[in-house]
JSON list of C-alpha atoms and ligand atoms in Angstrom, two decimals:
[
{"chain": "A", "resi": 502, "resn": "UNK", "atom": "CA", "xyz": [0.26, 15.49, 2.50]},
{"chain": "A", "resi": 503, "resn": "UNK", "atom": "CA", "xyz": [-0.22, 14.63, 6.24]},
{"chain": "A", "resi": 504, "resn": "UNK", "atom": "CA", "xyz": [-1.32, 10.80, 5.42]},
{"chain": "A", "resi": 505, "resn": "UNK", "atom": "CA", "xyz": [0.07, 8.58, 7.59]},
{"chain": "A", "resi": 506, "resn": "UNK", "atom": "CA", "xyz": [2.84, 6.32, 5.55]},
{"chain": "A", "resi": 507, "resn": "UNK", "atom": "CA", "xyz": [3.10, 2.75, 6.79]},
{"chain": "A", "resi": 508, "resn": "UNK", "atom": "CA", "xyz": [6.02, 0.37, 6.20]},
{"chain": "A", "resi": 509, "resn": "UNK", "atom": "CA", "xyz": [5.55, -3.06, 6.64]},
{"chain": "A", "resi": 510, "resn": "UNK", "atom": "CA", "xyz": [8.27, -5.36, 5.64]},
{"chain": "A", "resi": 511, "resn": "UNK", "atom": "CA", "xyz": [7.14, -9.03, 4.51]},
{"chain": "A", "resi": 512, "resn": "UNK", "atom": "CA", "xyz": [8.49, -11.93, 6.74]},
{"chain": "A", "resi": 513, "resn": "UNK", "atom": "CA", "xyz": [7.89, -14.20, 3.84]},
{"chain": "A", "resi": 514, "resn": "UNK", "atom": "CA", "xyz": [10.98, -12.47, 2.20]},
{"chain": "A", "resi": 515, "resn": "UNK", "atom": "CA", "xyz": [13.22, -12.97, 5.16]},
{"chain": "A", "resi": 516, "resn": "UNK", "atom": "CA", "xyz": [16.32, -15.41, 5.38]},
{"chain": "A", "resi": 517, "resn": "UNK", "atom": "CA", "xyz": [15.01, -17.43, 8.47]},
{"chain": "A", "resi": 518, "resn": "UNK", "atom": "CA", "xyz": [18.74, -18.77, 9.23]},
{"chain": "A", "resi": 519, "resn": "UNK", "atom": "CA", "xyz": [19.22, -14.73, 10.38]},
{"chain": "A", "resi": 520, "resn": "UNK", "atom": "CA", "xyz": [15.46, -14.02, 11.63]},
{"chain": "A", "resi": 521, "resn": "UNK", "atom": "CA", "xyz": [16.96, -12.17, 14.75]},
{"chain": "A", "resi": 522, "resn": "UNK", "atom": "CA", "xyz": [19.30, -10.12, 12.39]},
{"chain": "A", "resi": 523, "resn": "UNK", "atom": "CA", "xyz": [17.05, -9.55, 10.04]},
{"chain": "A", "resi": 524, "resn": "UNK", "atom": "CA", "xyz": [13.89, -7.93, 12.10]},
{"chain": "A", "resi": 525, "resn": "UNK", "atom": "CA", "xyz": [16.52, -5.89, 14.24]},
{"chain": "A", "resi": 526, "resn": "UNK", "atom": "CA", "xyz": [17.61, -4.24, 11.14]},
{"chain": "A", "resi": 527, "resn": "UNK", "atom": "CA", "xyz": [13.77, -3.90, 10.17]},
{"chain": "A", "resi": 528, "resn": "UNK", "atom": "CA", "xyz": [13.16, -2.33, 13.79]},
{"chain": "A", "resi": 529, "resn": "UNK", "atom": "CA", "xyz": [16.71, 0.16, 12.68]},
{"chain": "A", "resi": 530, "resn": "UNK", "atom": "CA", "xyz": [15.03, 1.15, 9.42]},
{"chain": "A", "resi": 531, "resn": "UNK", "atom": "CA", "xyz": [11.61, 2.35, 11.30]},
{"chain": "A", "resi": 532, "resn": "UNK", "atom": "CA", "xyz": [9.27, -0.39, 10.22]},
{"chain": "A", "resi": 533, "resn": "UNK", "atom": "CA", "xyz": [5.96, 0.18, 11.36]},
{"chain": "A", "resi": 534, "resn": "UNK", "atom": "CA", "xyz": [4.52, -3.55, 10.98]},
{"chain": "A", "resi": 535, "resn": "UNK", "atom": "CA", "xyz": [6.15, -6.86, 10.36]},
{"chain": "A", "resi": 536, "resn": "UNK", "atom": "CA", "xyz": [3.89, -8.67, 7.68]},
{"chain": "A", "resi": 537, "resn": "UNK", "atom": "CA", "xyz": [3.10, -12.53, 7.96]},
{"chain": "A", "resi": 538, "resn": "UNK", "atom": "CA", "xyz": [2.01, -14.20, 4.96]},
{"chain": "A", "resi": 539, "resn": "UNK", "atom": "CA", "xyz": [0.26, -17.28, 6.53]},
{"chain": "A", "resi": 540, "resn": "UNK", "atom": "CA", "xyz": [-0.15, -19.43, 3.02]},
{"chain": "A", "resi": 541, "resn": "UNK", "atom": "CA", "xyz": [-2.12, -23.05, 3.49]},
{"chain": "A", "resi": 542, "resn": "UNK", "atom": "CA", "xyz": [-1.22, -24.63, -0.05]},
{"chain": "A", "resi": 543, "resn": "UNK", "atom": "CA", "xyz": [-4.76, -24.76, -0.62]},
{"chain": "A", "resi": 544, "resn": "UNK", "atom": "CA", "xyz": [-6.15, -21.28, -1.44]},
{"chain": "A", "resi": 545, "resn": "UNK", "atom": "CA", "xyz": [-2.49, -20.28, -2.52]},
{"chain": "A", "resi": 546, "resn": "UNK", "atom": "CA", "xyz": [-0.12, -22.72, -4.34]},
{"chain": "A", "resi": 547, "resn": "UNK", "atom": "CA", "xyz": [2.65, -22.26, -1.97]},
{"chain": "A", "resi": 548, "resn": "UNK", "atom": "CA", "xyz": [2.69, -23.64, 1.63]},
{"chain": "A", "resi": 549, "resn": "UNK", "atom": "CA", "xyz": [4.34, -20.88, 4.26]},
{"chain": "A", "resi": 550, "resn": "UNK", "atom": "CA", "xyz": [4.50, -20.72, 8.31]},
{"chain": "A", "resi": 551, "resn": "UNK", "atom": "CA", "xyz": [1.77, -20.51, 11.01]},
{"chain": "A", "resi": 552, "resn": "UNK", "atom": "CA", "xyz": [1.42, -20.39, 14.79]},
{"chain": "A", "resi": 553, "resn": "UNK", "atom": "CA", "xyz": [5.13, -21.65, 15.34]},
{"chain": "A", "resi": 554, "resn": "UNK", "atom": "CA", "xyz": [6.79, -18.62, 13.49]},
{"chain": "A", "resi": 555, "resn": "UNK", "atom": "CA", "xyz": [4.63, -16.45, 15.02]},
{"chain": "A", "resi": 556, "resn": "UNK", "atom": "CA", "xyz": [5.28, -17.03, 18.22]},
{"chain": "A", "resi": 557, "resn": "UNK", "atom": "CA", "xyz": [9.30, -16.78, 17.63]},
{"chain": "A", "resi": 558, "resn": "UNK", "atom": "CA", "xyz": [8.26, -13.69, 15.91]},
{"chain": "A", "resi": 559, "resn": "UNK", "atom": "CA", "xyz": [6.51, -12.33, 19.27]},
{"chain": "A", "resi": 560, "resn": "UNK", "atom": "CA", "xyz": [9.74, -13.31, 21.16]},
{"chain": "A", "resi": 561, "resn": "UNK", "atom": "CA", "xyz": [12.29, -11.34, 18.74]},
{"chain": "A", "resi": 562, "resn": "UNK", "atom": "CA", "xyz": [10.59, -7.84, 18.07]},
{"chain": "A", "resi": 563, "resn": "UNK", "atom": "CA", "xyz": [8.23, -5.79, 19.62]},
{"chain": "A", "resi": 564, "resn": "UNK", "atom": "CA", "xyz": [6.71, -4.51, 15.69]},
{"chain": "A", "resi": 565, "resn": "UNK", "atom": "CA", "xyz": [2.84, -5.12, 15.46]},
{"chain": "A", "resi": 566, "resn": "UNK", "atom": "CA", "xyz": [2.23, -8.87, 13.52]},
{"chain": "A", "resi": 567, "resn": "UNK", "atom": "CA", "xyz": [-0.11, -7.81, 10.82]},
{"chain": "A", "resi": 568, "resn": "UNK", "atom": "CA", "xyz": [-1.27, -10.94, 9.50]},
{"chain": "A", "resi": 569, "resn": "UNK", "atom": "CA", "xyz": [-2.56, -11.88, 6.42]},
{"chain": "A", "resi": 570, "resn": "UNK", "atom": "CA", "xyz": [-3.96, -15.12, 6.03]},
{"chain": "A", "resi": 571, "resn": "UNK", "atom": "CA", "xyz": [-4.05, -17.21, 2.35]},
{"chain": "A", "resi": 572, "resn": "UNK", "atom": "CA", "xyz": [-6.10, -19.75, 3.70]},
{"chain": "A", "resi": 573, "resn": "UNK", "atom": "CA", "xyz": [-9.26, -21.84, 3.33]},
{"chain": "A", "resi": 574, "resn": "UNK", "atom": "CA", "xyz": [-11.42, -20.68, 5.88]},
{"chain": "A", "resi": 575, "resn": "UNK", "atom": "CA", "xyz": [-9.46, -18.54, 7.83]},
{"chain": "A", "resi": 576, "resn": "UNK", "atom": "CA", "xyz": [-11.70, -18.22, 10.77]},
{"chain": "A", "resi": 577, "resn": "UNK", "atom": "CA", "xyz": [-10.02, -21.07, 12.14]},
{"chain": "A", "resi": 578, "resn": "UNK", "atom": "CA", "xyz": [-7.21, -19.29, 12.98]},
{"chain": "A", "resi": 579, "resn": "UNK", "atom": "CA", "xyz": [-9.11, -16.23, 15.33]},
{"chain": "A", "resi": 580, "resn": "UNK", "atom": "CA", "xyz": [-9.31, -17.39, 18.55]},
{"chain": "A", "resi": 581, "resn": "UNK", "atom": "CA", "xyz": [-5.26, -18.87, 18.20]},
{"chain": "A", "resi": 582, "resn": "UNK", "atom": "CA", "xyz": [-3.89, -15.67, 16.76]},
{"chain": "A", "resi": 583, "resn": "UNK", "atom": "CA", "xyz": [-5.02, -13.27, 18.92]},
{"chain": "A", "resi": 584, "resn": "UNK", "atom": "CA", "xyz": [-3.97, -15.07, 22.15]},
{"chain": "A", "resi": 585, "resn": "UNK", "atom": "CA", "xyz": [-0.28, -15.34, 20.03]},
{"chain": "A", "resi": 586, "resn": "UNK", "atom": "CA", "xyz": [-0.73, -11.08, 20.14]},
{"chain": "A", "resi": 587, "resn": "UNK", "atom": "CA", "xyz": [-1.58, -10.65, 16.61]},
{"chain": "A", "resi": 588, "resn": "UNK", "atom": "CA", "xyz": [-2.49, -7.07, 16.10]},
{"chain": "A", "resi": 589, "resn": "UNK", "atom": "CA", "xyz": [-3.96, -6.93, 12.82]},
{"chain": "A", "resi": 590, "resn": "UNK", "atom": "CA", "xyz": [-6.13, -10.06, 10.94]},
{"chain": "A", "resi": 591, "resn": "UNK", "atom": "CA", "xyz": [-6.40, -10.01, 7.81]},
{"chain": "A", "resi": 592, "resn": "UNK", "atom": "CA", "xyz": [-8.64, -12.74, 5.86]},
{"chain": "A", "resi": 593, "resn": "UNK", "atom": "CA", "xyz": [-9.48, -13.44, 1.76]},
{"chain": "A", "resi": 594, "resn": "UNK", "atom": "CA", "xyz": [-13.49, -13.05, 1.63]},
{"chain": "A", "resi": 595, "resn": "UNK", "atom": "CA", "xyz": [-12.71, -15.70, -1.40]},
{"chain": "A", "resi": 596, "resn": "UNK", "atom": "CA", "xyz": [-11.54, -17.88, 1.14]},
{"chain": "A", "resi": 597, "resn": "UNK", "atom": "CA", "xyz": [-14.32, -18.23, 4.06]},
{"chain": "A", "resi": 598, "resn": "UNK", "atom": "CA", "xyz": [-18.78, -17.34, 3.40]},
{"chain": "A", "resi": 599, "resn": "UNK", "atom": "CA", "xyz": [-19.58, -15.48, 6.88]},
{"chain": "A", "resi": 600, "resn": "UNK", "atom": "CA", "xyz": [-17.46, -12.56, 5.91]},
{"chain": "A", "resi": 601, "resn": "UNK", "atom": "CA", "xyz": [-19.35, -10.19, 8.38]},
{"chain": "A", "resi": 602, "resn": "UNK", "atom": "CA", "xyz": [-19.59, -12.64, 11.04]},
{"chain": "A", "resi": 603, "resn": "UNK", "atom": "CA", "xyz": [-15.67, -13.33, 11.16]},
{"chain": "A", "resi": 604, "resn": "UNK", "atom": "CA", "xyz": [-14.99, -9.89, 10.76]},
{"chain": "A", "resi": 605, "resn": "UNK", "atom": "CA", "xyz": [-16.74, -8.67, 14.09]},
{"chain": "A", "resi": 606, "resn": "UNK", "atom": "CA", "xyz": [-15.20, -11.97, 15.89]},
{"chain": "A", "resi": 607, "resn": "UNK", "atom": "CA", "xyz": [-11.82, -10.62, 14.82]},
{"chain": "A", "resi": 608, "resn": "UNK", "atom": "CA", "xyz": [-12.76, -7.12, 16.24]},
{"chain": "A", "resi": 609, "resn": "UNK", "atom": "CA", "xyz": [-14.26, -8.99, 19.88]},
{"chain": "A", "resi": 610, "resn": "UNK", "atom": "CA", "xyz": [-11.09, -10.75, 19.85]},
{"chain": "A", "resi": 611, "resn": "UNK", "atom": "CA", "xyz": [-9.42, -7.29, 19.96]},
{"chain": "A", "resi": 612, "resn": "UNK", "atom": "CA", "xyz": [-7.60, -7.44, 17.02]},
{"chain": "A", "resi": 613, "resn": "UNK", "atom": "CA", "xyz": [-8.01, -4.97, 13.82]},
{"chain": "A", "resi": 614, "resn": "UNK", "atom": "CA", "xyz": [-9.96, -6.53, 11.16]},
{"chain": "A", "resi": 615, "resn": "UNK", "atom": "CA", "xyz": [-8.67, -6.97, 7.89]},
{"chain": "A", "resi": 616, "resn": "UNK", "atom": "CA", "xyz": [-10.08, -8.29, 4.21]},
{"chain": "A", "resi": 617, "resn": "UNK", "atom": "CA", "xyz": [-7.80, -9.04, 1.14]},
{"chain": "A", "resi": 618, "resn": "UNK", "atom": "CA", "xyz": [-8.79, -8.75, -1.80]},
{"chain": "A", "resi": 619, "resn": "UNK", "atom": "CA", "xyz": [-7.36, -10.85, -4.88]},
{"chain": "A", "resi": 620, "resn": "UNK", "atom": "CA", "xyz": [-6.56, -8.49, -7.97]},
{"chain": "A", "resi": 621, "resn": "UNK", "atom": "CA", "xyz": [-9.81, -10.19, -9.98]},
{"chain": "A", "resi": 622, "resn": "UNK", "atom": "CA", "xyz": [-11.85, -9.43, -7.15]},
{"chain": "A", "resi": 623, "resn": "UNK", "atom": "CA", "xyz": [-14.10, -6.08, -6.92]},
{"chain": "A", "resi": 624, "resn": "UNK", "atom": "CA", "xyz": [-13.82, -3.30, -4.13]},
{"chain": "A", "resi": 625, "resn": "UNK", "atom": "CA", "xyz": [-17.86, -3.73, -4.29]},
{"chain": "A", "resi": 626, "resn": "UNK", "atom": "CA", "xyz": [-17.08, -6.86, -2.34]},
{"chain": "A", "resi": 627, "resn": "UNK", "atom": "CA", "xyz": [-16.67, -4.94, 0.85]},
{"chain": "A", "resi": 628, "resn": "UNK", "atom": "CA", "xyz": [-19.31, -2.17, 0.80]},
{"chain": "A", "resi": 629, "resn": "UNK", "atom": "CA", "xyz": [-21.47, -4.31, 3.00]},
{"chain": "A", "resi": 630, "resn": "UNK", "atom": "CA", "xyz": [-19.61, -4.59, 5.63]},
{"chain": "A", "resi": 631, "resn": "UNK", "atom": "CA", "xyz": [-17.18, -1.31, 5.44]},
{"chain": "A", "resi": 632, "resn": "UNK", "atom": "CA", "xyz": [-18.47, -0.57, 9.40]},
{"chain": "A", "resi": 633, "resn": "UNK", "atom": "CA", "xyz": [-16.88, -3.98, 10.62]},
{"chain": "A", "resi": 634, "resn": "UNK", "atom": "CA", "xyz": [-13.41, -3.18, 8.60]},
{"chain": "A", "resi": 635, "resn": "UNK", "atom": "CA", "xyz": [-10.33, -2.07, 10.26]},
{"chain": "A", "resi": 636, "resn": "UNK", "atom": "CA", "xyz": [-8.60, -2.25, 7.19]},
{"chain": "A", "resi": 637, "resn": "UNK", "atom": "CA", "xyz": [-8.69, -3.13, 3.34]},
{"chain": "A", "resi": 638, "resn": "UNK", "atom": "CA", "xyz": [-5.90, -4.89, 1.82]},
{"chain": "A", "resi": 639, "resn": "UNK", "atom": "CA", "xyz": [-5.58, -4.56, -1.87]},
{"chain": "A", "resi": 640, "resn": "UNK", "atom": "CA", "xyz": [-3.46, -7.41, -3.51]},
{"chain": "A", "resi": 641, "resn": "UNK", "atom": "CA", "xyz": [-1.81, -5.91, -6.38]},
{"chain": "A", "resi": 642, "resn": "UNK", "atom": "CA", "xyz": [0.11, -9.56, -7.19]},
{"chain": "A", "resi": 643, "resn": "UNK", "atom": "CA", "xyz": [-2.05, -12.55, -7.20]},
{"chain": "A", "resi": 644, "resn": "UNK", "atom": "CA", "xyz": [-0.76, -13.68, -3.99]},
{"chain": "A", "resi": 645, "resn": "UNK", "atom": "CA", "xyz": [1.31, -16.55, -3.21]},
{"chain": "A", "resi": 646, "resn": "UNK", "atom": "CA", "xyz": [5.17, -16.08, -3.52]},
{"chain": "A", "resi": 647, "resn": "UNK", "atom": "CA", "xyz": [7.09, -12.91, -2.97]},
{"chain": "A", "resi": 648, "resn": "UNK", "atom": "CA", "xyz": [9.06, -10.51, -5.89]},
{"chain": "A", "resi": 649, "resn": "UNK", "atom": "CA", "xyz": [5.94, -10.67, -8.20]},
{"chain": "A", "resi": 650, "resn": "UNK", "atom": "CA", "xyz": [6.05, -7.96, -10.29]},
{"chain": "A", "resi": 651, "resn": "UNK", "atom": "CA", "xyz": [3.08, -5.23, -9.85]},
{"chain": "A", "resi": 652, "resn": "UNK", "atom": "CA", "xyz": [0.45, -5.57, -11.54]},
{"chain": "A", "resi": 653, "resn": "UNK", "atom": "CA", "xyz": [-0.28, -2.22, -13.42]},
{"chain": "A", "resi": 654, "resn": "UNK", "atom": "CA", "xyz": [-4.14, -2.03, -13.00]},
{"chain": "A", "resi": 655, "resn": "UNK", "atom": "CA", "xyz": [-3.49, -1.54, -8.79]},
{"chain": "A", "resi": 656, "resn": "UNK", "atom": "CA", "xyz": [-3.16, 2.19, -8.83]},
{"chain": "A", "resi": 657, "resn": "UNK", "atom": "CA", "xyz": [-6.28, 2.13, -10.28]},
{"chain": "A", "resi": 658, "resn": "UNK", "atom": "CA", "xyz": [-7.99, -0.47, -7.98]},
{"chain": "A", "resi": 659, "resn": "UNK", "atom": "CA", "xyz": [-6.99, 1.82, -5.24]},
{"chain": "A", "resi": 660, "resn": "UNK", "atom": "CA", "xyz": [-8.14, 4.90, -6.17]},
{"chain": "A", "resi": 661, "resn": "UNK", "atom": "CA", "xyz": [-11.45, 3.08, -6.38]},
{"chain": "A", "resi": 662, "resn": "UNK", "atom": "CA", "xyz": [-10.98, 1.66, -2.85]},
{"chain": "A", "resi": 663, "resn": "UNK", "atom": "CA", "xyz": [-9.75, 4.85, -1.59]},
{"chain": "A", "resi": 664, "resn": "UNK", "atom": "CA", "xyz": [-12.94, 6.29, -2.64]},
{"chain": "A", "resi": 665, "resn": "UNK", "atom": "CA", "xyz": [-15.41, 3.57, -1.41]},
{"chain": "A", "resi": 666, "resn": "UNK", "atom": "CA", "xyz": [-14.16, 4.40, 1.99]},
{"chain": "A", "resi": 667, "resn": "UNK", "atom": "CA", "xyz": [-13.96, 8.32, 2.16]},
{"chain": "A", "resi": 668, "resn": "UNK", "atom": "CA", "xyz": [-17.66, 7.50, 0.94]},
{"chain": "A", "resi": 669, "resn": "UNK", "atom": "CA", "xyz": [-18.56, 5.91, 3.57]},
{"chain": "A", "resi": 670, "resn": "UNK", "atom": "CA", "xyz": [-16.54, 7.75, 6.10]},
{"chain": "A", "resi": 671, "resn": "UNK", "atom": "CA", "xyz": [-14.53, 5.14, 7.19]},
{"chain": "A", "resi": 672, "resn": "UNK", "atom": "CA", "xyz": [-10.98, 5.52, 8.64]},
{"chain": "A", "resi": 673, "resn": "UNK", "atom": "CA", "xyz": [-9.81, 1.53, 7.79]},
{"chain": "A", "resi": 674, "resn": "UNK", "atom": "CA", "xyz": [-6.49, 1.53, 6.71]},
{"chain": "A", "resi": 675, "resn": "UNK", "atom": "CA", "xyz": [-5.88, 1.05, 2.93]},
{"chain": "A", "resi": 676, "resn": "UNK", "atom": "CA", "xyz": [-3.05, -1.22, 2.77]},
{"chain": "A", "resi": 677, "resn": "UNK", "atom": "CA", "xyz": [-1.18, -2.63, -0.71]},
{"chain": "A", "resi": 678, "resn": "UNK", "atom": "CA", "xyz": [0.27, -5.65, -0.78]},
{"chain": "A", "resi": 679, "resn": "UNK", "atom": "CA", "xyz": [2.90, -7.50, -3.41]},
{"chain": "A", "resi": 680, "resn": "UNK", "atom": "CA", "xyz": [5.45, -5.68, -6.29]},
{"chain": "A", "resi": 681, "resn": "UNK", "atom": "CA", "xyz": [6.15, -2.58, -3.95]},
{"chain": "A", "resi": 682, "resn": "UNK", "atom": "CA", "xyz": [9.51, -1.04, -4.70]},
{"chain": "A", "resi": 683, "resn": "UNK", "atom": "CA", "xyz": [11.19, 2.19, -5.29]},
{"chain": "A", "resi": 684, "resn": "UNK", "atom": "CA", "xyz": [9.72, 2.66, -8.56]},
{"chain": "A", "resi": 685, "resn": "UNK", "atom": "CA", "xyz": [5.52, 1.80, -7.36]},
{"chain": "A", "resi": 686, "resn": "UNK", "atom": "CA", "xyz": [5.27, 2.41, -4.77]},
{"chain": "A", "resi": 687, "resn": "UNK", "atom": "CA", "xyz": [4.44, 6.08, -5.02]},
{"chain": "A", "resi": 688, "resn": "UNK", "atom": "CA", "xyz": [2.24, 5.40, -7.36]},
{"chain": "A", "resi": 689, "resn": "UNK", "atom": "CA", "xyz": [0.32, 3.63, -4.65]},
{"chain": "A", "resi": 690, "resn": "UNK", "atom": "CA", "xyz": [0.58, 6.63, -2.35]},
{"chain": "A", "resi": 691, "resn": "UNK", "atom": "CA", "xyz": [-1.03, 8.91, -4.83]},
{"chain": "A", "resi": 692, "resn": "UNK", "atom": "CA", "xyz": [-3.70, 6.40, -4.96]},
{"chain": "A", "resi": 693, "resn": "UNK", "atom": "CA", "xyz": [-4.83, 6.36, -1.67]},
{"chain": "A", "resi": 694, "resn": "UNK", "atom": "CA", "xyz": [-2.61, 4.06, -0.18]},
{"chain": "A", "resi": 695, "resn": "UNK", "atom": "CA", "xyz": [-1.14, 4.53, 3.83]},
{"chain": "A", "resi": 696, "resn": "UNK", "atom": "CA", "xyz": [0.22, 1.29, 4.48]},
{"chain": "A", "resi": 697, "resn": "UNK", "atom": "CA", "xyz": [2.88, -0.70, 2.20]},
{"chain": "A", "resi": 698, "resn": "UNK", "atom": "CA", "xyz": [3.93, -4.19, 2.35]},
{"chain": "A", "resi": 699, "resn": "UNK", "atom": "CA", "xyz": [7.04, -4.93, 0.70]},
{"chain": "A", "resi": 700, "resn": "UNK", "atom": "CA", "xyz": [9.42, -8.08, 0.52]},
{"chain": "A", "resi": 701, "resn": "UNK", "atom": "CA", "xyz": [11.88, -8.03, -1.53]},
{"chain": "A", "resi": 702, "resn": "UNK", "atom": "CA", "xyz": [12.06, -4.60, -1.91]},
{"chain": "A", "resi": 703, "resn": "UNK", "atom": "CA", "xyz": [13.20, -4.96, 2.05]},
{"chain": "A", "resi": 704, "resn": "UNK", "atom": "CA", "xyz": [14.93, -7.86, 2.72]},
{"chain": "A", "resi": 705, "resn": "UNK", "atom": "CA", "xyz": [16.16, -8.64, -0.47]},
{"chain": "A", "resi": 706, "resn": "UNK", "atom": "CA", "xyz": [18.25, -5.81, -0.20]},
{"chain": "A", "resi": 707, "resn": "UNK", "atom": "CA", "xyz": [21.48, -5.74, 0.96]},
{"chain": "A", "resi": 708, "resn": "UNK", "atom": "CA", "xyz": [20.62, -3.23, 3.58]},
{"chain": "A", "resi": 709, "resn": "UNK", "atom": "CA", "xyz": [16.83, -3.28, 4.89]},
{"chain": "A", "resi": 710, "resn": "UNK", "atom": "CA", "xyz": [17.13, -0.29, 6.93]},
{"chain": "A", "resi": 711, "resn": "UNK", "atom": "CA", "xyz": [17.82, 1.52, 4.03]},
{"chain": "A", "resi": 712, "resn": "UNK", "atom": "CA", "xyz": [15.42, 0.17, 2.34]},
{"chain": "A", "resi": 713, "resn": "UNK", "atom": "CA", "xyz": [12.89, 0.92, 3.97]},
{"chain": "A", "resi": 714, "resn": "UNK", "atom": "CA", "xyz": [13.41, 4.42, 3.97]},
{"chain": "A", "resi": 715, "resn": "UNK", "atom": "CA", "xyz": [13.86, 4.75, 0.47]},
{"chain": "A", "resi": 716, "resn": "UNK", "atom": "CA", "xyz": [10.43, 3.67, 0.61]},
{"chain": "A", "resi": 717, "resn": "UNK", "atom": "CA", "xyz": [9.03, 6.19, 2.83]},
{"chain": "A", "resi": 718, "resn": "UNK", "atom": "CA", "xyz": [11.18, 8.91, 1.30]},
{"chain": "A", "resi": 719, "resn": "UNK", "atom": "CA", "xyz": [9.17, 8.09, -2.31]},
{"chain": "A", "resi": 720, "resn": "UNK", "atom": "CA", "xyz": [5.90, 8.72, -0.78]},
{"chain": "A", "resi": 721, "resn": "UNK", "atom": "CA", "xyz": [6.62, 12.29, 0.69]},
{"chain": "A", "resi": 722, "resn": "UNK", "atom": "CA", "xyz": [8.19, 13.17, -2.73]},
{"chain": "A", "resi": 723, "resn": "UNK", "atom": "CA", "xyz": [6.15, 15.14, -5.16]},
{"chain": "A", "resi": 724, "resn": "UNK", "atom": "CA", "xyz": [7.28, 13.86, -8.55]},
{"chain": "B", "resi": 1279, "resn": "LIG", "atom": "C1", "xyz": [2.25, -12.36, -1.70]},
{"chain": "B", "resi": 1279, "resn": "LIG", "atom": "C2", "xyz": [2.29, -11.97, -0.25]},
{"chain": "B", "resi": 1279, "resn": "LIG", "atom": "C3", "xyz": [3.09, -10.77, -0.02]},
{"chain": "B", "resi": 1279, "resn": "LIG", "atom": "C4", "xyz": [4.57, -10.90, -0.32]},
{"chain": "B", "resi": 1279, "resn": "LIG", "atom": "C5", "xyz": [5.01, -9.61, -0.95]},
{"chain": "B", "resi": 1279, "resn": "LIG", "atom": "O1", "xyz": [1.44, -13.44, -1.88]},
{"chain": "B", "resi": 1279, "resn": "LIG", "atom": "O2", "xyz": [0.98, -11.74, 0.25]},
{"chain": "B", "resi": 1279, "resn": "LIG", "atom": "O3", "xyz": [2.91, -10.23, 1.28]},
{"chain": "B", "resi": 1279, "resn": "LIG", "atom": "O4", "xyz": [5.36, -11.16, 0.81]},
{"chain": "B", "resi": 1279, "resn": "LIG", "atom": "O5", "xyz": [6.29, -9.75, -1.44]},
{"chain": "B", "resi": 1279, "resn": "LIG", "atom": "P1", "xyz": [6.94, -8.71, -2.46]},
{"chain": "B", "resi": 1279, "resn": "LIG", "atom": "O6", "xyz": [6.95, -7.38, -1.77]},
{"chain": "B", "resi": 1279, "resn": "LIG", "atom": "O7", "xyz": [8.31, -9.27, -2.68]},
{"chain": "B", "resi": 1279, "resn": "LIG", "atom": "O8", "xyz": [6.08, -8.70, -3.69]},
{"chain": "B", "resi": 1280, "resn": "LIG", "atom": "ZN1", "xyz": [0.78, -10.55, 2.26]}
]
């Protein structure tokens, strides 16, 4: 399969006392992305980082910033995050009401536009506004802390996505997000997945450049 195969290792999961260390050996492994789970306490029980750790992030690596943001309306956060040199936004439609409107501000800000979706909430949820989407993010953990295990109705929930895209034609990225590890994330490939976020699976490892290719090496094996 020629699918692209996107790595993105979680900040979240990072020790931040060895930040520098940490993303270089990221950068070794060939990580495509460095995630940023922006968490407000308020749409997610668990209070993370913001415009701060960005910007350190900016200063130590040169990886995309594809942020997701857990927050109560995240449109707050546009205008901020793409002068910071965010490259992907990704919001919670749960989170904000002017999903269309927010989306197309993301895009004129000249970042990729991104929605989340919580594991209770239907892939219907987006077939309105598939033409403003970059790319769909598929939560298979209800989201708020990292090394949650995967919840097994994802695969399925993707395969659906997957779908609702190729029907409309659209070339967003299909991106999974929380339990990815040696043993599911492959599963997520075969559903329709290109882009993997993964945590634990990365920097709770002894060595993250390793890591990370064990996870690419699962999704170009045929089981
Ligand atoms: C969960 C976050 C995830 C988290 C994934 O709420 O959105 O991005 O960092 O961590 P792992 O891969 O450990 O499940
Ligand atoms: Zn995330």
């Amino acid at each position: 399969m020629s699918r692209v195969v996107r790595i993105a290792p979680s900040v979240l999961s990072t020790d931040l006392g060895r930040l520098a260390d940490q993303l270089a050996a990221a950068k070794a492994g060939g990580a495509d992305w460095l995630h940023v789970d922006v968490m407000d306490g308020r749409f997610v029980p668990n209070l993370t980082f913001g415009a701060p750790l960005i910007k350190a992030l900016r200063k130590l690596s040169d990886l995309p910033l594809d942020v997701h943001l857990m927050v109560v309306e995240p449109e707050r956060y546009i205008a901020e995050y793409a002068d910071l040199g965010c490259r992907v936004f990704t919001f919670h439609p749960e989170a904000t009401v002017h999903v269309q409107r927010h989306l197309a501000a993301v895009r004129e800000r000249g970042m990729a536009a991104g929605l989340a979706l919580n594991p209770s909430t239907p892939v219907t949820v987006v077939e309105e506004v598939v033409a403003d989407l970059d790319l769909l993010l598929i939560m298979s953990v209800n989201p708020g802390f990292g090394g949650q295990k995967y919840l097994p109705g994802s695969n399925d929930k993707l395969r659906r996505a997957r779908g609702l895209l190729d029907r409309a034609r659209s070339t967003a990225t299909l991106e999974v997000d929380g339990g990815i590890a040696a043993d599911t994330i492959q599963g997520a490939w075969r559903a329709g997945a290109d882009t993997f976020v993964a945590g634990q699976a990365v920097f709770g490892q002894a060595d993250p450049a390793a890591a990370i290719r064990t996870l690419r090496r699962a999704c170009a094996e045929e089981a």
